[in-house]
mmCIF file of C-alpha atoms in Angstrom:
data_model
loop_
_atom_site.group_PDB
_atom_site.id
_atom_site.type_symbol
_atom_site.label_atom_id
_atom_site.label_comp_id
_atom_site.label_asym_id
_atom_site.label_seq_id
_atom_site.Cartn_x
_atom_site.Cartn_y
_atom_site.Cartn_z
ATOM 1 C CA UNK W 27 64.941 102.662 80.119
ATOM 2 C CA UNK W 28 68.136 100.949 79.060
ATOM 3 C CA UNK W 29 70.954 100.535 81.422
ATOM 4 C CA UNK W 30 73.257 102.641 79.501
ATOM 5 C CA UNK W 31 70.826 105.239 79.318
ATOM 6 C CA UNK W 32 70.861 105.179 82.807
ATOM 7 C CA UNK W 33 74.592 105.315 83.436
ATOM 8 C CA UNK W 34 74.287 108.584 80.820
ATOM 9 C CA UNK W 35 71.647 110.179 82.886
ATOM 10 C CA UNK W 36 73.333 109.169 86.308
ATOM 11 C CA UNK W 37 76.511 111.007 84.812
ATOM 12 C CA UNK W 38 75.104 113.956 83.703
ATOM 13 C CA UNK W 39 73.089 114.158 87.182
ATOM 14 C CA UNK W 40 76.743 113.799 88.844
ATOM 15 C CA UNK W 41 78.280 116.477 86.624
ATOM 16 C CA UNK W 42 75.337 118.965 87.426
ATOM 17 C CA UNK W 43 75.688 118.269 91.011
ATOM 18 C CA UNK W 44 79.509 118.931 91.057
ATOM 19 C CA UNK W 45 78.823 122.236 89.214
ATOM 20 C CA UNK W 46 76.271 123.479 91.718
ATOM 21 C CA UNK W 47 78.743 122.354 94.596
ATOM 22 C CA UNK W 48 81.682 124.242 93.081
ATOM 23 C CA UNK W 49 79.465 127.240 92.402
ATOM 24 C CA UNK W 50 78.049 127.138 96.047
ATOM 25 C CA UNK W 51 81.718 126.538 97.465
ATOM 26 C CA UNK W 52 83.305 129.514 95.516
ATOM 27 C CA UNK W 53 80.572 131.967 96.740
ATOM 28 C CA UNK W 54 81.253 130.649 100.274
ATOM 29 C CA UNK W 55 85.256 130.868 100.368
ATOM 30 C CA UNK W 56 85.237 134.165 98.217
ATOM 31 C CA UNK W 57 87.362 136.735 100.062
ATOM 32 C CA UNK W 58 88.996 134.207 102.273
ATOM 33 C CA UNK W 59 92.637 134.162 102.792
ATOM 34 C CA UNK W 60 94.837 131.575 101.916
ATOM 35 C CA UNK W 61 94.526 128.297 99.535
ATOM 36 C CA UNK W 62 91.393 126.485 100.279
ATOM 37 C CA UNK W 63 90.793 123.115 99.047
ATOM 38 C CA UNK W 64 88.513 120.430 99.746
ATOM 39 C CA UNK W 65 88.988 116.585 98.878
ATOM 40 C CA UNK W 66 86.192 113.904 99.831
ATOM 41 C CA UNK W 67 86.480 110.196 99.571
ATOM 42 C CA UNK W 68 83.715 107.713 100.332
ATOM 43 C CA UNK W 69 85.364 104.931 101.417
ATOM 44 C CA UNK W 70 82.267 102.515 100.898
ATOM 45 C CA UNK W 71 81.564 103.559 97.538
ATOM 46 C CA UNK W 72 85.299 105.053 96.224
ATOM 47 C CA UNK W 73 83.126 108.066 95.118
ATOM 48 C CA UNK W 74 85.210 111.138 95.550
ATOM 49 C CA UNK W 75 84.798 115.083 95.356
ATOM 50 C CA UNK W 76 87.408 117.515 94.961
ATOM 51 C CA UNK W 77 87.584 121.155 94.726
ATOM 52 C CA UNK W 78 90.742 122.975 93.764
ATOM 53 C CA UNK W 79 92.490 119.728 94.234
ATOM 54 C CA UNK W 80 95.289 120.385 92.014
ATOM 55 C CA UNK W 81 96.318 123.205 94.729
ATOM 56 C CA UNK W 82 99.226 122.236 97.057
ATOM 57 C CA UNK W 83 97.855 123.260 100.704
ATOM 58 C CA UNK W 84 98.481 122.395 104.269
ATOM 59 C CA UNK W 85 96.412 119.364 105.386
ATOM 60 C CA UNK W 86 94.194 121.178 108.168
ATOM 61 C CA UNK W 87 92.033 118.303 108.146
ATOM 62 C CA UNK W 88 94.583 115.846 109.568
ATOM 63 C CA UNK W 89 94.678 118.077 112.678
ATOM 64 C CA UNK W 90 91.265 117.006 113.187
ATOM 65 C CA UNK W 91 91.490 113.553 112.739
ATOM 66 C CA UNK W 92 91.931 112.347 116.293
ATOM 67 C CA UNK W 93 88.532 114.388 117.248
ATOM 68 C CA UNK W 94 86.676 112.889 114.201
ATOM 69 C CA UNK W 95 87.689 109.171 115.162
ATOM 70 C CA UNK W 96 86.797 109.899 119.015
ATOM 71 C CA UNK W 97 83.207 111.045 117.578
ATOM 72 C CA UNK W 98 82.934 107.899 115.218
ATOM 73 C CA UNK W 99 83.616 105.798 118.111
ATOM 74 C CA UNK W 100 81.021 107.582 120.325
ATOM 75 C CA UNK W 101 78.280 107.191 117.571
ATOM 76 C CA UNK W 102 79.143 103.592 117.507
ATOM 77 C CA UNK W 103 78.541 103.303 120.979
ATOM 78 C CA UNK W 104 75.190 105.053 120.562
#
């Protein structure tokens, strides 16, 4: 298989995966109050995912940042 075909198939799989995730998230948050957005970035690969990323919302995740850093430190320590 050529490398350009592999890239095309990978992009199609990524699009299908994102569509499925969007569908599942929409079903999960249906009926919830407020504006719900999700944005994820893998800092190693720079891959990202966004759901309702164009909507402005409070950054609730920043409130969890100190806890997440502590948990990551504990995981590093085993």
